[in-house]
Amino acid sequence: MKQADFWILAPLVLGLGVIQVACVNTEPVTTVEKPSVVPAQTASVDDKWLPLAKDKLHDVDGLRDPGNPGFQLHQEPREELSKLPANKARPVINAFGGSPGLMVSKADNLVDWVQAITSGAIRPRRNIATGTGIEVEPPVMDMDILLNPNGSMPPVRFPHRAHTMWLACANCHPAIFIPQKGANPIRMYKILEGEQCGICHSAVAFSLTECSRCHSVQRIPSSLVNPSANKGGGIP
Amino acid sequence: MIDKVPLPSWMAILILSTTLITPAWAEYADVVINKRAEQAGMRPVIFPHWFHRIRFTCNVCHNDEGFKMKVGANNITMAELVDGKFCGMCHNNENKIAWSLDRCDMCHSGLPGLSSGIQRGDPTRGPGYK
């Protein structure tokens, strides 16, 4: 990198962090011109779940209209999410002391949702109220499926239990996965395109960058299990 | 070296870098629904997945209420909600579960100009993601 490039890029990167921190503050926007006072207020828990917009100048969440009459009635994300088990596999990458603009991802809402429901931290309703005609609670099914036994990655253990605590059978079967052994050629490319597992994972369930959470089974070398299966050094 | 870069261009770099690179800070899986809302003179709808999933399991909306699990695949109208379908299965005056449909501003709460879609997915989502 040329020295001239450095002097252009360095303030750009620094300024990015500083100004976006300033935007989170509830102070007037004039603090942007005095960035030196801003970073002291950043490294707090609240950075994990940013507040909804507070006024017209600081629309922090970027979606909700602060001019909307119903705005003040909305629940703040951190009010609920901070009580739930944290997703420890997903540290917040936050290079500039809390600047939200440089958070790489807040996938999962920074919550381990499976642990949240299995531990009882949340007890979501599993059906709609009586009188709607849909009152059946879907069953929880405890059956693990081993996928990808011969691939280069560690095999996948698919837990039906964690999925059926959230979903009904018909959410996945038979439209997405045919309930029959060997009938579903699962490919990472399709998943990354938002098909198969990718319909939920990386969109609303935990993200596809947590490889080992699915590819979780330690493969035992076949030579250890059955020495005769070792074709290379086997005795005829 | 630093003196040779004029001040106005520094300011331009700072302003451009924040306006161009800054995405929305929405919570993971917040959904913007704006197929018809803004055309009809309403704010876009913001659906927060996190708010609903601490209260209901996925199947309640995605199986029982009939919401398809694909962005853009659901084509719902207010008339259907009033008839008690989709959101209207809970958001009504009868069940006492959620606020009723006359509280327009509670759902039609988005900034003008937002385009429909799910927010804050990972960068791993592929080319076919919609």
PDB file of C-alpha atoms in Angstrom, chain A residues 3-4 7-8 11-12 15-16 19-20 49-50 59-70 73-77 80-81 84 90 100-101 105-109 113 117 122 124-129 132 134 138 165-168 170-171 176 189 192-194 199-200 202-205 207-209, chain B residues 1-2 5 10 13-15 17-18 21-32 43 46-60 62-65 67 69-70 89-90 95 97 99 103 105-112 114 118-130:
ATOM      1  CA  GLN A   3       1.667   5.930   1.856  1.00  0.00           C
ATOM      2  CA  ALA A   4      -0.789   8.259   0.189  1.00  0.00           C
ATOM      3  CA  TRP A   7      -3.726   8.525   4.666  1.00  0.00           C
ATOM      4  CA  ILE A   8      -6.918   8.339   2.651  1.00  0.00           C
ATOM      5  CA  PRO A  11      -9.546   8.268   8.325  1.00  0.00           C
ATOM      6  CA  LEU A  12     -12.208   6.594   6.219  1.00  0.00           C
ATOM      7  CA  GLY A  15     -14.520   7.866  10.638  1.00  0.00           C
ATOM      8  CA  LEU A  16     -16.884   5.048   9.755  1.00  0.00           C
ATOM      9  CA  ILE A  19     -19.816   8.480  13.046  1.00  0.00           C
ATOM     10  CA  GLN A  20     -21.941   5.385  13.366  1.00  0.00           C
ATOM     11  CA  TRP A  49     -29.489  -5.611  20.478  1.00  0.00           C
ATOM     12  CA  LEU A  50     -29.715  -2.119  19.151  1.00  0.00           C
ATOM     13  CA  ASP A  59     -33.459   5.710  13.158  1.00  0.00           C
ATOM     14  CA  VAL A  60     -31.172   3.118  14.651  1.00  0.00           C
ATOM     15  CA  ASP A  61     -32.849  -0.050  13.497  1.00  0.00           C
ATOM     16  CA  GLY A  62     -33.233   1.351  10.019  1.00  0.00           C
ATOM     17  CA  LEU A  63     -36.662  -0.143   9.496  1.00  0.00           C
ATOM     18  CA  ARG A  64     -39.182   1.442  11.822  1.00  0.00           C
ATOM     19  CA  ASP A  65     -40.537   4.901  11.267  1.00  0.00           C
ATOM     20  CA  PRO A  66     -40.146   7.008  14.429  1.00  0.00           C
ATOM     21  CA  GLY A  67     -42.947   9.210  13.136  1.00  0.00           C
ATOM     22  CA  ASN A  68     -45.356   6.330  13.382  1.00  0.00           C
ATOM     23  CA  PRO A  69     -47.916   6.839  16.183  1.00  0.00           C
ATOM     24  CA  GLY A  70     -47.630   3.218  17.299  1.00  0.00           C
ATOM     25  CA  LEU A  73     -45.541   0.787  21.964  1.00  0.00           C
ATOM     26  CA  HIS A  74     -43.111  -1.582  20.314  1.00  0.00           C
ATOM     27  CA  GLN A  75     -41.044  -3.814  22.556  1.00  0.00           C
ATOM     28  CA  GLU A  76     -37.284  -3.314  22.534  1.00  0.00           C
ATOM     29  CA  PRO A  77     -35.393  -6.441  21.381  1.00  0.00           C
ATOM     30  CA  GLU A  80     -36.443 -10.069  25.935  1.00  0.00           C
ATOM     31  CA  LEU A  81     -33.375 -11.296  24.093  1.00  0.00           C
ATOM     32  CA  LEU A  84     -32.171 -15.804  26.872  1.00  0.00           C
ATOM     33  CA  ARG A  90     -21.320 -16.605  17.498  1.00  0.00           C
ATOM     34  CA  PRO A 100     -22.718  -1.282  15.095  1.00  0.00           C
ATOM     35  CA  GLY A 101     -21.766  -0.593  11.507  1.00  0.00           C
ATOM     36  CA  SER A 105     -23.452 -10.353  11.925  1.00  0.00           C
ATOM     37  CA  LYS A 106     -26.102 -10.542  14.578  1.00  0.00           C
ATOM     38  CA  ALA A 107     -27.316 -13.882  13.304  1.00  0.00           C
ATOM     39  CA  ASP A 108     -29.619 -15.822  15.604  1.00  0.00           C
ATOM     40  CA  ASN A 109     -30.400 -12.546  17.406  1.00  0.00           C
ATOM     41  CA  TRP A 113     -32.816 -20.623  20.382  1.00  0.00           C
ATOM     42  CA  ILE A 117     -36.717 -23.688  24.341  1.00  0.00           C
ATOM     43  CA  ILE A 122     -39.116 -19.476  26.726  1.00  0.00           C
ATOM     44  CA  PRO A 124     -43.860 -20.521  23.229  1.00  0.00           C
ATOM     45  CA  ARG A 125     -47.377 -21.639  22.453  1.00  0.00           C
ATOM     46  CA  ARG A 126     -47.542 -24.558  20.073  1.00  0.00           C
ATOM     47  CA  ASN A 127     -51.045 -23.986  18.781  1.00  0.00           C
ATOM     48  CA  ILE A 128     -53.597 -21.250  18.307  1.00  0.00           C
ATOM     49  CA  ALA A 129     -56.369 -20.644  20.750  1.00  0.00           C
ATOM     50  CA  THR A 132     -59.941 -21.389  15.530  1.00  0.00           C
ATOM     51  CA  ILE A 134     -56.588 -25.611  14.766  1.00  0.00           C
ATOM     52  CA  PRO A 138     -47.686 -31.168  16.946  1.00  0.00           C
ATOM     53  CA  MET A 165     -40.037 -28.626  19.373  1.00  0.00           C
ATOM     54  CA  TRP A 166     -40.435 -25.736  16.964  1.00  0.00           C
ATOM     55  CA  LEU A 167     -42.056 -27.227  13.899  1.00  0.00           C
ATOM     56  CA  ALA A 168     -44.808 -29.578  12.812  1.00  0.00           C
ATOM     57  CA  ALA A 170     -45.807 -30.958   7.673  1.00  0.00           C
ATOM     58  CA  ASN A 171     -43.441 -27.989   7.687  1.00  0.00           C
ATOM     59  CA  ILE A 176     -38.975 -30.172   1.389  1.00  0.00           C
ATOM     60  CA  TYR A 189     -24.869 -25.731  -2.746  1.00  0.00           C
ATOM     61  CA  LEU A 192     -26.516 -22.052   0.455  1.00  0.00           C
ATOM     62  CA  GLU A 193     -29.019 -21.074  -2.215  1.00  0.00           C
ATOM     63  CA  GLY A 194     -31.790 -21.074   0.357  1.00  0.00           C
ATOM     64  CA  ILE A 199     -34.882 -22.340   3.902  1.00  0.00           C
ATOM     65  CA  CYS A 200     -34.540 -21.634   7.623  1.00  0.00           C
ATOM     66  CA  SER A 202     -29.109 -18.505   7.771  1.00  0.00           C
ATOM     67  CA  ALA A 203     -32.486 -16.834   7.413  1.00  0.00           C
ATOM     68  CA  VAL A 204     -34.162 -17.346  10.784  1.00  0.00           C
ATOM     69  CA  ALA A 205     -32.497 -20.378  12.383  1.00  0.00           C
ATOM     70  CA  SER A 207     -26.507 -19.595  10.415  1.00  0.00           C
ATOM     71  CA  LEU A 208     -24.665 -21.766   7.933  1.00  0.00           C
ATOM     72  CA  THR A 209     -21.307 -20.470   9.076  1.00  0.00           C
TER      73      THR A 209
ATOM     74  CA  MET B   1       1.495  14.110   3.258  1.00  0.00           C
ATOM     75  CA  ILE B   2      -1.682  14.702   5.233  1.00  0.00           C
ATOM     76  CA  VAL B   5      -5.405  16.279   1.009  1.00  0.00           C
ATOM     77  CA  TRP B  10     -11.962  14.397   3.731  1.00  0.00           C
ATOM     78  CA  ILE B  13     -15.023  10.574   2.171  1.00  0.00           C
ATOM     79  CA  LEU B  14     -16.488  10.446   5.669  1.00  0.00           C
ATOM     80  CA  ILE B  15     -20.006  11.252   4.569  1.00  0.00           C
ATOM     81  CA  SER B  17     -18.495   6.044   3.627  1.00  0.00           C
ATOM     82  CA  THR B  18     -21.312   6.216   6.160  1.00  0.00           C
ATOM     83  CA  ILE B  21     -21.834   1.256   3.361  1.00  0.00           C
ATOM     84  CA  THR B  22     -24.346   1.526   6.211  1.00  0.00           C
ATOM     85  CA  PRO B  23     -27.007  -1.197   6.125  1.00  0.00           C
ATOM     86  CA  ALA B  24     -30.136  -1.367   8.263  1.00  0.00           C
ATOM     87  CA  TRP B  25     -29.513  -2.568  11.830  1.00  0.00           C
ATOM     88  CA  ALA B  26     -32.665  -4.575  12.021  1.00  0.00           C
ATOM     89  CA  GLU B  27     -32.811  -7.640  14.203  1.00  0.00           C
ATOM     90  CA  TYR B  28     -32.010 -10.944  12.540  1.00  0.00           C
ATOM     91  CA  ALA B  29     -34.948 -12.185  10.450  1.00  0.00           C
ATOM     92  CA  ASP B  30     -37.046  -9.037  10.656  1.00  0.00           C
ATOM     93  CA  VAL B  31     -39.284  -9.108   7.593  1.00  0.00           C
ATOM     94  CA  VAL B  32     -40.349  -6.089   5.561  1.00  0.00           C
ATOM     95  CA  ARG B  43     -46.327   2.389   5.867  1.00  0.00           C
ATOM     96  CA  ILE B  46     -42.340  -4.771   9.809  1.00  0.00           C
ATOM     97  CA  PHE B  47     -42.707  -8.331  11.045  1.00  0.00           C
ATOM     98  CA  PRO B  48     -40.207  -9.142  13.837  1.00  0.00           C
ATOM     99  CA  HIS B  49     -39.514 -12.879  13.931  1.00  0.00           C
ATOM    100  CA  TRP B  50     -37.797 -12.611  17.347  1.00  0.00           C
ATOM    101  CA  PHE B  51     -40.872 -11.073  18.940  1.00  0.00           C
ATOM    102  CA  HIS B  52     -43.124 -13.838  17.681  1.00  0.00           C
ATOM    103  CA  ARG B  53     -40.851 -16.835  18.243  1.00  0.00           C
ATOM    104  CA  ILE B  54     -40.488 -16.204  21.952  1.00  0.00           C
ATOM    105  CA  ARG B  55     -44.280 -16.460  22.135  1.00  0.00           C
ATOM    106  CA  PHE B  56     -45.147 -19.051  19.482  1.00  0.00           C
ATOM    107  CA  THR B  57     -43.416 -21.970  17.813  1.00  0.00           C
ATOM    108  CA  CYS B  58     -42.783 -21.825  14.074  1.00  0.00           C
ATOM    109  CA  ASN B  59     -45.587 -24.240  13.197  1.00  0.00           C
ATOM    110  CA  VAL B  60     -48.285 -21.898  14.490  1.00  0.00           C
ATOM    111  CA  HIS B  62     -45.933 -21.598   9.094  1.00  0.00           C
ATOM    112  CA  ASN B  63     -48.192 -24.625   9.291  1.00  0.00           C
ATOM    113  CA  ASP B  64     -51.423 -23.717  11.025  1.00  0.00           C
ATOM    114  CA  GLU B  65     -51.835 -20.225   9.609  1.00  0.00           C
ATOM    115  CA  PHE B  67     -47.493 -18.734   5.825  1.00  0.00           C
ATOM    116  CA  MET B  69     -41.444 -20.365   4.427  1.00  0.00           C
ATOM    117  CA  LYS B  70     -40.103 -18.407   1.500  1.00  0.00           C
ATOM    118  CA  MET B  89     -56.051 -15.732  13.250  1.00  0.00           C
ATOM    119  CA  CYS B  90     -54.448 -14.091  16.280  1.00  0.00           C
ATOM    120  CA  ASN B  95     -58.963 -14.631  20.705  1.00  0.00           C
ATOM    121  CA  ILE B  97     -54.044 -13.100  21.862  1.00  0.00           C
ATOM    122  CA  TRP B  99     -53.938  -6.561  19.167  1.00  0.00           C
ATOM    123  CA  ARG B 103     -54.440  -0.931  15.356  1.00  0.00           C
ATOM    124  CA  ASP B 105     -49.867   1.597  13.168  1.00  0.00           C
ATOM    125  CA  MET B 106     -48.653  -1.311  15.260  1.00  0.00           C
ATOM    126  CA  CYS B 107     -47.836  -3.348  12.160  1.00  0.00           C
ATOM    127  CA  HIS B 108     -47.636  -0.713   9.429  1.00  0.00           C
ATOM    128  CA  SER B 109     -44.624   0.748  11.143  1.00  0.00           C
ATOM    129  CA  GLY B 110     -41.826   0.851   8.582  1.00  0.00           C
ATOM    130  CA  LEU B 111     -39.949   3.715   7.025  1.00  0.00           C
ATOM    131  CA  PRO B 112     -41.232   4.737   3.599  1.00  0.00           C
ATOM    132  CA  LEU B 114     -38.335  -0.059   2.208  1.00  0.00           C
ATOM    133  CA  ILE B 118     -35.954 -10.675   5.187  1.00  0.00           C
ATOM    134  CA  GLN B 119     -33.260  -8.738   6.993  1.00  0.00           C
ATOM    135  CA  ARG B 120     -29.845  -9.572   8.384  1.00  0.00           C
ATOM    136  CA  GLY B 121     -29.248 -12.983   6.859  1.00  0.00           C
ATOM    137  CA  ASP B 122     -25.705 -14.226   6.716  1.00  0.00           C
ATOM    138  CA  PRO B 123     -23.444 -13.492   3.763  1.00  0.00           C
ATOM    139  CA  THR B 124     -23.473 -17.206   3.005  1.00  0.00           C
ATOM    140  CA  ARG B 125     -26.855 -16.972   1.358  1.00  0.00           C
ATOM    141  CA  GLY B 126     -26.425 -17.867  -2.247  1.00  0.00           C
ATOM    142  CA  PRO B 127     -27.370 -16.422  -5.608  1.00  0.00           C
ATOM    143  CA  GLY B 128     -30.781 -18.038  -5.673  1.00  0.00           C
ATOM    144  CA  TYR B 129     -31.829 -16.541  -2.339  1.00  0.00           C
ATOM    145  CA  LYS B 130     -35.001 -14.523  -2.591  1.00  0.00           C
TER     146      LYS B 130
END
